[in-house]
């Protein structure tokens, strides 16, 4: 058993018999947000206080009313790649290619549609300066491919790639930067850490001026995070691995807060997964990097994260399971029911929730 598997067993405690269907809720299609709020911090915010059970409805820019000096906000500074491109086979067939994970300079793990056109050895041409060859097929159906590029790969990707919006978003994104956080720094994600989309530079400055510290970690979001849970018993679901980094500065900020009994507030489930993958028993973290496939669901004992800012997630997804680990399953389903009744906007471009 790996160290991460041992950590999972310890954190989850008693075995669970929870099923995928235990995390289902009804969502009217019209509540799936198709465009981002403008400005970013004008989205709505549902605040749930676990200490007294209170629920507050407000606007995201008012989140500072629920923060205090000494709090630490942990954000994921990954940057979304223009990871979707279109290629054609030697016979003219059109293939969609979605970059998932970089293995080496020109070798990538990708998702292709339709897969039947992409057996090992298949060569695909994107444009005159970029092509790829399928090397192998993974157990879960992704392709390992080698690119051939005239010039710098990143420049070619910027030329041919488009932002990989989730399939439930049907509107064309007019401003590609709206699927990036304002603090996005390191290229590598196939999807945005969407809880961070609500922050503006001005709001972050206001929060820092209150005495709130901001720590930046990195987790490159792969589509495995959003992959549907197919198994009815949730413990049979296997998470895909994602790359993370925790630098020395962030580790010091977070560890000092934990030692002093101050709150560590994760911005998004990706920040939660990073911190809970690396935290010691006392919640402190050390500078590190690696890959994590941590799967958080109830019951779960959080080591590092004290509070969470998150969006509203898909029914039966690993993301709603993670949030349920913080609130309890019945409570989160009740809060989602309230959000539906109050006409909150859901998913990537939707509204936010703060769990204290």
Tab-separated table of C-alpha atoms in Angstrom:
chain	number	residue	atom	x	y	z
A	1	UNK	CA	0.000	0.000	0.000
A	2	UNK	CA	1.386	3.403	-0.990
A	3	UNK	CA	1.796	6.289	1.453
A	4	UNK	CA	-1.148	8.106	-0.166
A	5	UNK	CA	-3.341	4.989	0.074
A	6	UNK	CA	-2.441	4.634	3.758
A	7	UNK	CA	-3.287	8.312	4.282
A	8	UNK	CA	-6.666	7.781	2.613
A	9	UNK	CA	-7.480	4.827	4.850
A	10	UNK	CA	-6.535	6.758	7.996
A	11	UNK	CA	-8.420	9.918	6.983
A	12	UNK	CA	-11.615	8.139	5.967
A	13	UNK	CA	-11.708	6.020	9.108
A	14	UNK	CA	-14.531	3.476	9.018
A	15	UNK	CA	-15.409	1.943	5.638
A	16	UNK	CA	-18.316	3.579	3.836
A	17	UNK	CA	-21.224	1.959	2.022
A	18	UNK	CA	-22.157	5.207	0.282
A	19	UNK	CA	-23.198	4.861	-3.340
A	20	UNK	CA	-22.951	7.142	-6.329
A	21	UNK	CA	-26.728	7.603	-6.286
A	22	UNK	CA	-26.492	8.979	-2.730
A	23	UNK	CA	-25.029	12.155	-4.263
A	24	UNK	CA	-27.723	12.769	-6.874
A	25	UNK	CA	-29.831	15.930	-6.933
A	26	UNK	CA	-32.272	17.431	-9.447
A	27	UNK	CA	-30.977	20.430	-11.371
A	28	UNK	CA	-33.034	22.375	-13.910
A	29	UNK	CA	-30.976	22.770	-17.077
A	30	UNK	CA	-31.550	26.521	-17.185
A	31	UNK	CA	-29.489	26.896	-13.977
A	32	UNK	CA	-26.313	25.666	-15.689
A	33	UNK	CA	-24.351	28.886	-16.229
A	34	UNK	CA	-23.340	29.392	-19.851
A	35	UNK	CA	-21.350	32.604	-19.435
A	36	UNK	CA	-19.223	34.024	-16.605
A	37	UNK	CA	-20.534	36.755	-14.326
A	38	UNK	CA	-19.412	40.264	-15.203
A	39	UNK	CA	-17.583	41.553	-13.299
A	40	UNK	CA	-16.082	38.409	-11.809
A	41	UNK	CA	-16.927	39.233	-8.184
A	42	UNK	CA	-20.600	40.004	-8.929
A	43	UNK	CA	-21.495	36.301	-8.790
A	44	UNK	CA	-23.645	35.201	-5.892
A	45	UNK	CA	-22.279	33.570	-2.738
A	46	UNK	CA	-23.991	31.121	-0.393
A	47	UNK	CA	-22.276	31.051	3.002
A	48	UNK	CA	-22.788	28.053	5.273
A	49	UNK	CA	-21.492	28.295	8.828
A	50	UNK	CA	-21.028	24.805	10.284
A	51	UNK	CA	-20.707	26.152	13.833
A	52	UNK	CA	-24.242	27.529	14.057
A	53	UNK	CA	-25.884	26.066	10.943
A	54	UNK	CA	-26.663	29.485	9.505
A	55	UNK	CA	-27.002	30.148	5.784
A	56	UNK	CA	-26.354	33.595	4.286
A	57	UNK	CA	-27.050	34.717	0.725
A	58	UNK	CA	-24.834	37.507	-0.552
A	59	UNK	CA	-22.556	38.618	-3.416
A	60	UNK	CA	-19.050	37.213	-3.849
A	61	UNK	CA	-17.292	40.550	-3.374
A	62	UNK	CA	-18.725	40.524	0.171
A	63	UNK	CA	-16.710	37.413	1.008
A	64	UNK	CA	-14.337	39.685	2.896
A	65	UNK	CA	-17.097	40.112	5.515
A	66	UNK	CA	-16.581	36.461	6.449
A	67	UNK	CA	-12.778	36.551	6.556
A	68	UNK	CA	-10.556	37.883	9.321
A	69	UNK	CA	-6.965	38.875	9.908
A	70	UNK	CA	-4.747	35.834	10.210
A	71	UNK	CA	-6.742	33.690	7.793
A	72	UNK	CA	-4.809	32.049	4.972
A	73	UNK	CA	-6.394	31.704	1.531
A	74	UNK	CA	-4.781	28.908	-0.485
A	75	UNK	CA	-5.185	29.336	-4.244
A	76	UNK	CA	-4.187	27.115	-7.158
A	77	UNK	CA	-2.147	29.150	-9.646
A	78	UNK	CA	-2.320	26.664	-12.508
A	79	UNK	CA	-3.023	28.068	-15.963
A	80	UNK	CA	-5.342	26.393	-18.452
A	81	UNK	CA	-3.740	25.400	-21.723
A	82	UNK	CA	-5.535	26.059	-25.034
A	83	UNK	CA	-5.708	22.292	-24.941
A	84	UNK	CA	-8.353	21.467	-27.570
A	85	UNK	CA	-7.300	21.155	-31.202
A	86	UNK	CA	-8.563	19.503	-34.363
A	87	UNK	CA	-6.526	17.248	-36.610
A	88	UNK	CA	-7.189	15.054	-39.624
A	89	UNK	CA	-6.089	11.573	-40.602
A	90	UNK	CA	-4.252	10.668	-43.791
A	91	UNK	CA	-7.680	9.856	-45.273
A	92	UNK	CA	-9.188	13.180	-44.285
A	93	UNK	CA	-11.137	12.087	-41.197
A	94	UNK	CA	-11.533	14.813	-38.573
A	95	UNK	CA	-10.332	14.083	-35.017
A	96	UNK	CA	-10.681	16.180	-31.871
A	97	UNK	CA	-7.571	16.077	-29.666
A	98	UNK	CA	-7.614	17.230	-26.043
A	99	UNK	CA	-4.307	17.520	-24.192
A	100	UNK	CA	-4.491	15.971	-20.723
A	101	UNK	CA	-0.980	15.576	-19.346
A	102	UNK	CA	2.524	16.360	-20.505
A	103	UNK	CA	4.860	13.381	-20.197
A	104	UNK	CA	7.946	14.912	-21.820
A	105	UNK	CA	8.746	17.796	-24.168
A	106	UNK	CA	6.693	16.483	-27.096
A	107	UNK	CA	4.980	13.418	-25.610
A	108	UNK	CA	1.485	13.890	-24.186
A	109	UNK	CA	-1.416	11.908	-22.834
A	110	UNK	CA	-4.475	13.014	-24.820
A	111	UNK	CA	-8.155	12.283	-25.263
A	112	UNK	CA	-9.279	11.754	-28.859
A	113	UNK	CA	-12.697	11.647	-30.529
A	114	UNK	CA	-13.504	9.428	-32.330
A	115	UNK	CA	-11.133	6.933	-30.787
A	116	UNK	CA	-11.645	4.277	-33.461
A	117	UNK	CA	-9.629	6.405	-35.895
A	118	UNK	CA	-6.657	6.581	-33.546
A	119	UNK	CA	-5.008	3.202	-33.165
A	120	UNK	CA	-1.273	2.986	-32.356
A	121	UNK	CA	0.763	4.123	-35.350
A	122	UNK	CA	-1.906	6.506	-36.625
A	123	UNK	CA	-0.508	9.840	-37.788
A	124	UNK	CA	-2.633	12.981	-37.453
A	125	UNK	CA	-1.945	16.387	-38.986
A	126	UNK	CA	-3.058	19.550	-37.199
A	127	UNK	CA	-1.596	22.069	-39.631
A	128	UNK	CA	1.535	22.537	-41.743
A	129	UNK	CA	3.726	22.981	-38.683
A	130	UNK	CA	2.218	20.480	-36.232
A	131	UNK	CA	1.428	16.762	-36.391
A	132	UNK	CA	1.267	13.829	-33.988
A	133	UNK	CA	1.565	10.053	-33.966
A	134	UNK	CA	-0.343	7.725	-31.652
A	135	UNK	CA	2.142	5.659	-29.631
A	136	UNK	CA	-0.165	3.607	-27.412
A	137	UNK	CA	-3.591	3.366	-25.788
A	138	UNK	CA	-3.958	3.474	-21.986
A	139	UNK	CA	-6.152	1.089	-20.003
A	140	UNK	CA	-8.816	3.803	-19.693
A	141	UNK	CA	-8.780	4.674	-23.400
A	142	UNK	CA	-6.579	7.769	-23.537
A	143	UNK	CA	-3.802	7.962	-26.140
A	144	UNK	CA	-0.108	8.544	-25.621
A	145	UNK	CA	1.080	10.605	-28.583
A	146	UNK	CA	4.305	12.122	-29.864
A	147	UNK	CA	4.082	15.560	-31.477
A	148	UNK	CA	6.270	16.773	-34.319
A	149	UNK	CA	6.551	20.534	-34.398
A	150	UNK	CA	8.251	23.070	-36.631
A	151	UNK	CA	9.443	25.578	-34.057
A	152	UNK	CA	8.371	25.995	-30.407
A	153	UNK	CA	5.536	23.682	-29.326
A	154	UNK	CA	3.958	26.265	-27.012
A	155	UNK	CA	3.790	28.782	-29.872
A	156	UNK	CA	2.169	26.187	-32.116
A	157	UNK	CA	-0.342	25.356	-29.373
A	158	UNK	CA	-1.212	29.036	-28.972
A	159	UNK	CA	-1.795	29.168	-32.742
A	160	UNK	CA	-4.053	26.122	-33.127
A	161	UNK	CA	-5.468	25.406	-29.674
A	162	UNK	CA	-8.721	26.590	-28.127
A	163	UNK	CA	-9.879	26.742	-24.515
A	164	UNK	CA	-11.284	23.345	-23.408
A	165	UNK	CA	-14.646	24.428	-22.007
A	166	UNK	CA	-16.755	21.709	-20.353
A	167	UNK	CA	-19.348	20.007	-22.592
A	168	UNK	CA	-22.286	21.501	-20.670
A	169	UNK	CA	-21.243	25.013	-21.777
A	170	UNK	CA	-22.746	25.661	-25.194
A	171	UNK	CA	-22.097	29.393	-25.499
A	172	UNK	CA	-18.890	30.520	-27.204
A	173	UNK	CA	-16.512	32.217	-24.783
A	174	UNK	CA	-15.847	35.727	-26.099
A	175	UNK	CA	-12.894	36.460	-23.814
A	176	UNK	CA	-10.598	33.451	-23.332
A	177	UNK	CA	-9.091	35.010	-20.187
A	178	UNK	CA	-12.436	34.529	-18.387
A	179	UNK	CA	-11.643	30.817	-18.117
A	180	UNK	CA	-8.429	31.703	-16.260
A	181	UNK	CA	-8.054	32.953	-12.699
A	182	UNK	CA	-6.450	36.381	-12.357
A	183	UNK	CA	-3.514	34.718	-10.563
A	184	UNK	CA	-2.985	31.919	-13.136
A	185	UNK	CA	0.749	31.466	-13.607
A	186	UNK	CA	1.936	28.003	-14.686
A	187	UNK	CA	0.647	26.334	-17.877
A	188	UNK	CA	-0.573	22.784	-17.499
A	189	UNK	CA	-4.303	22.367	-16.823
A	190	UNK	CA	-6.986	20.887	-19.026
A	191	UNK	CA	-9.677	22.683	-16.985
A	192	UNK	CA	-9.822	25.751	-14.763
A	193	UNK	CA	-9.850	25.682	-10.952
A	194	UNK	CA	-13.203	27.422	-11.165
A	195	UNK	CA	-13.670	28.543	-7.545
A	196	UNK	CA	-10.928	31.067	-8.190
A	197	UNK	CA	-12.671	32.640	-11.187
A	198	UNK	CA	-14.676	34.912	-8.850
A	199	UNK	CA	-11.672	36.865	-7.578
A	200	UNK	CA	-10.600	40.184	-9.085
A	201	UNK	CA	-7.208	41.817	-8.485
A	202	UNK	CA	-8.965	44.550	-6.515
A	203	UNK	CA	-10.824	42.109	-4.273
A	204	UNK	CA	-7.612	40.202	-3.563
A	205	UNK	CA	-5.878	43.451	-2.582
A	206	UNK	CA	-8.757	44.330	-0.225
A	207	UNK	CA	-8.529	40.897	1.354
A	208	UNK	CA	-4.760	41.176	1.820
A	209	UNK	CA	-5.144	44.646	3.348
A	210	UNK	CA	-7.338	43.037	6.043
A	211	UNK	CA	-4.394	40.907	7.176
A	212	UNK	CA	-5.392	37.779	5.272
A	213	UNK	CA	-2.420	35.910	3.806
A	214	UNK	CA	-2.575	34.308	0.368
A	215	UNK	CA	-0.573	31.154	-0.351
A	216	UNK	CA	-0.185	29.863	-3.885
A	217	UNK	CA	0.065	26.146	-4.611
A	218	UNK	CA	-0.096	24.334	-7.919
A	219	UNK	CA	-2.214	21.435	-9.121
A	220	UNK	CA	-2.594	20.855	-12.836
A	221	UNK	CA	-6.256	19.956	-13.275
A	222	UNK	CA	-6.807	16.925	-15.475
A	223	UNK	CA	-10.119	15.701	-16.796
A	224	UNK	CA	-9.916	12.801	-14.362
A	225	UNK	CA	-11.199	15.179	-11.691
A	226	UNK	CA	-14.401	15.600	-13.709
A	227	UNK	CA	-14.682	12.074	-15.078
A	228	UNK	CA	-18.099	10.564	-14.226
A	229	UNK	CA	-18.212	8.027	-11.429
A	230	UNK	CA	-19.375	4.865	-13.175
A	231	UNK	CA	-19.203	2.449	-10.250
A	232	UNK	CA	-22.194	2.441	-7.908
A	233	UNK	CA	-19.992	1.812	-4.849
A	234	UNK	CA	-17.944	5.008	-4.649
A	235	UNK	CA	-14.958	3.230	-3.116
A	236	UNK	CA	-14.573	1.336	-6.419
A	237	UNK	CA	-13.907	4.596	-8.286
A	238	UNK	CA	-10.268	5.271	-9.133
A	239	UNK	CA	-9.089	8.879	-9.427
A	240	UNK	CA	-6.654	9.884	-12.150
A	241	UNK	CA	-3.287	11.213	-11.044
A	242	UNK	CA	-2.578	14.965	-11.176
A	243	UNK	CA	0.689	16.846	-10.732
A	244	UNK	CA	1.107	19.234	-7.777
A	245	UNK	CA	3.725	21.532	-6.281
A	246	UNK	CA	3.903	23.244	-2.890
A	247	UNK	CA	6.712	25.810	-2.765
A	248	UNK	CA	8.732	26.878	0.264
A	249	UNK	CA	6.903	30.185	0.724
A	250	UNK	CA	3.444	28.616	0.626
A	251	UNK	CA	4.499	25.787	2.922
A	252	UNK	CA	5.795	28.279	5.487
A	253	UNK	CA	2.647	30.448	5.369
A	254	UNK	CA	0.329	27.441	5.732
A	255	UNK	CA	2.368	25.656	8.404
A	256	UNK	CA	2.752	28.783	10.513
A	257	UNK	CA	-1.032	29.304	10.401
A	258	UNK	CA	-1.678	25.704	11.486
A	259	UNK	CA	0.802	25.974	14.369
A	260	UNK	CA	-0.829	29.206	15.524
A	261	UNK	CA	-4.394	27.892	15.243
A	262	UNK	CA	-5.395	30.195	12.380
A	263	UNK	CA	-7.788	29.163	9.598
A	264	UNK	CA	-6.573	27.699	6.322
A	265	UNK	CA	-9.246	28.351	3.685
A	266	UNK	CA	-8.893	26.429	0.434
A	267	UNK	CA	-10.033	28.135	-2.759
A	268	UNK	CA	-11.462	25.226	-4.708
A	269	UNK	CA	-11.392	21.453	-4.531
A	270	UNK	CA	-8.031	21.344	-6.319
A	271	UNK	CA	-6.400	23.298	-3.488
A	272	UNK	CA	-8.051	20.912	-1.011
A	273	UNK	CA	-6.692	17.875	-2.819
A	274	UNK	CA	-3.206	19.350	-2.912
A	275	UNK	CA	-3.124	20.223	0.783
A	276	UNK	CA	-4.706	17.006	1.999
A	277	UNK	CA	-2.300	14.979	-0.142
A	278	UNK	CA	0.771	16.428	1.549
A	279	UNK	CA	-0.235	17.590	5.051
A	280	UNK	CA	1.251	15.991	8.124
A	281	UNK	CA	-0.961	14.809	10.976
A	282	UNK	CA	-0.834	18.294	12.547
A	283	UNK	CA	-1.825	19.967	9.276
A	284	UNK	CA	1.576	21.434	8.488
A	285	UNK	CA	3.079	21.002	5.031
A	286	UNK	CA	6.609	20.881	3.649
A	287	UNK	CA	7.820	22.037	0.233
A	288	UNK	CA	7.212	19.179	-2.171
A	289	UNK	CA	6.049	18.121	-5.606
A	290	UNK	CA	4.593	14.938	-7.020
A	291	UNK	CA	1.428	13.339	-8.290
A	292	UNK	CA	-1.755	12.745	-6.360
A	293	UNK	CA	-4.792	10.571	-6.930
A	294	UNK	CA	-6.392	11.337	-3.566
A	295	UNK	CA	-10.169	10.740	-3.452
A	296	UNK	CA	-11.980	12.557	-0.645
A	297	UNK	CA	-15.501	11.515	0.350
A	298	UNK	CA	-17.415	11.211	3.648
A	299	UNK	CA	-16.464	10.374	6.293
A	300	UNK	CA	-13.126	12.151	6.131
A	301	UNK	CA	-10.878	13.811	8.713
A	302	UNK	CA	-9.306	16.939	7.217
A	303	UNK	CA	-5.728	17.489	8.320
A	304	UNK	CA	-5.051	20.944	6.891
A	305	UNK	CA	-8.159	22.568	5.397
A	306	UNK	CA	-10.466	24.400	7.813
A	307	UNK	CA	-12.845	26.075	5.347
A	308	UNK	CA	-13.625	25.974	1.640
A	309	UNK	CA	-14.640	28.267	-1.203
A	310	UNK	CA	-16.163	26.233	-4.021
A	311	UNK	CA	-18.634	26.289	-6.890
A	312	UNK	CA	-21.752	24.132	-7.214
A	313	UNK	CA	-20.812	20.779	-8.745
A	314	UNK	CA	-22.379	18.095	-10.927
A	315	UNK	CA	-24.620	15.450	-9.342
A	316	UNK	CA	-22.823	12.207	-8.476
A	317	UNK	CA	-19.395	13.743	-9.154
A	318	UNK	CA	-16.237	13.286	-7.093
A	319	UNK	CA	-16.348	17.049	-6.509
A	320	UNK	CA	-19.680	17.058	-4.684
A	321	UNK	CA	-18.425	14.034	-2.717
A	322	UNK	CA	-15.395	16.038	-1.588
A	323	UNK	CA	-17.564	18.956	-0.481
A	324	UNK	CA	-19.882	16.513	1.316
A	325	UNK	CA	-16.886	15.290	3.289
A	326	UNK	CA	-16.735	18.760	4.844
A	327	UNK	CA	-20.450	19.286	5.503
A	328	UNK	CA	-21.964	15.815	5.636
A	329	UNK	CA	-23.889	14.275	2.739
A	330	UNK	CA	-27.403	15.199	3.830
A	331	UNK	CA	-26.391	18.771	4.626
A	332	UNK	CA	-24.757	19.407	1.268
A	333	UNK	CA	-27.755	18.002	-0.586
A	334	UNK	CA	-29.960	20.288	1.509
A	335	UNK	CA	-27.787	23.283	0.663
A	336	UNK	CA	-27.887	22.402	-3.025
A	337	UNK	CA	-31.674	22.152	-2.832
A	338	UNK	CA	-31.723	25.643	-1.320
A	339	UNK	CA	-29.425	26.901	-4.081
A	340	UNK	CA	-31.770	25.501	-6.725
A	341	UNK	CA	-34.779	27.113	-5.042
A	342	UNK	CA	-32.908	30.439	-4.837
A	343	UNK	CA	-31.959	30.158	-8.532
A	344	UNK	CA	-28.214	30.111	-8.078
A	345	UNK	CA	-26.144	29.446	-11.209
A	346	UNK	CA	-24.320	26.106	-11.284
A	347	UNK	CA	-21.026	24.589	-12.469
A	348	UNK	CA	-17.891	26.203	-13.930
A	349	UNK	CA	-19.235	29.703	-14.685
A	350	UNK	CA	-21.778	29.552	-11.870
A	351	UNK	CA	-22.031	31.016	-8.376
A	352	UNK	CA	-20.001	30.124	-5.298
A	353	UNK	CA	-20.319	28.663	-1.837
A	354	UNK	CA	-18.262	29.398	1.268
A	355	UNK	CA	-18.209	26.667	3.919
A	356	UNK	CA	-16.922	27.891	7.281
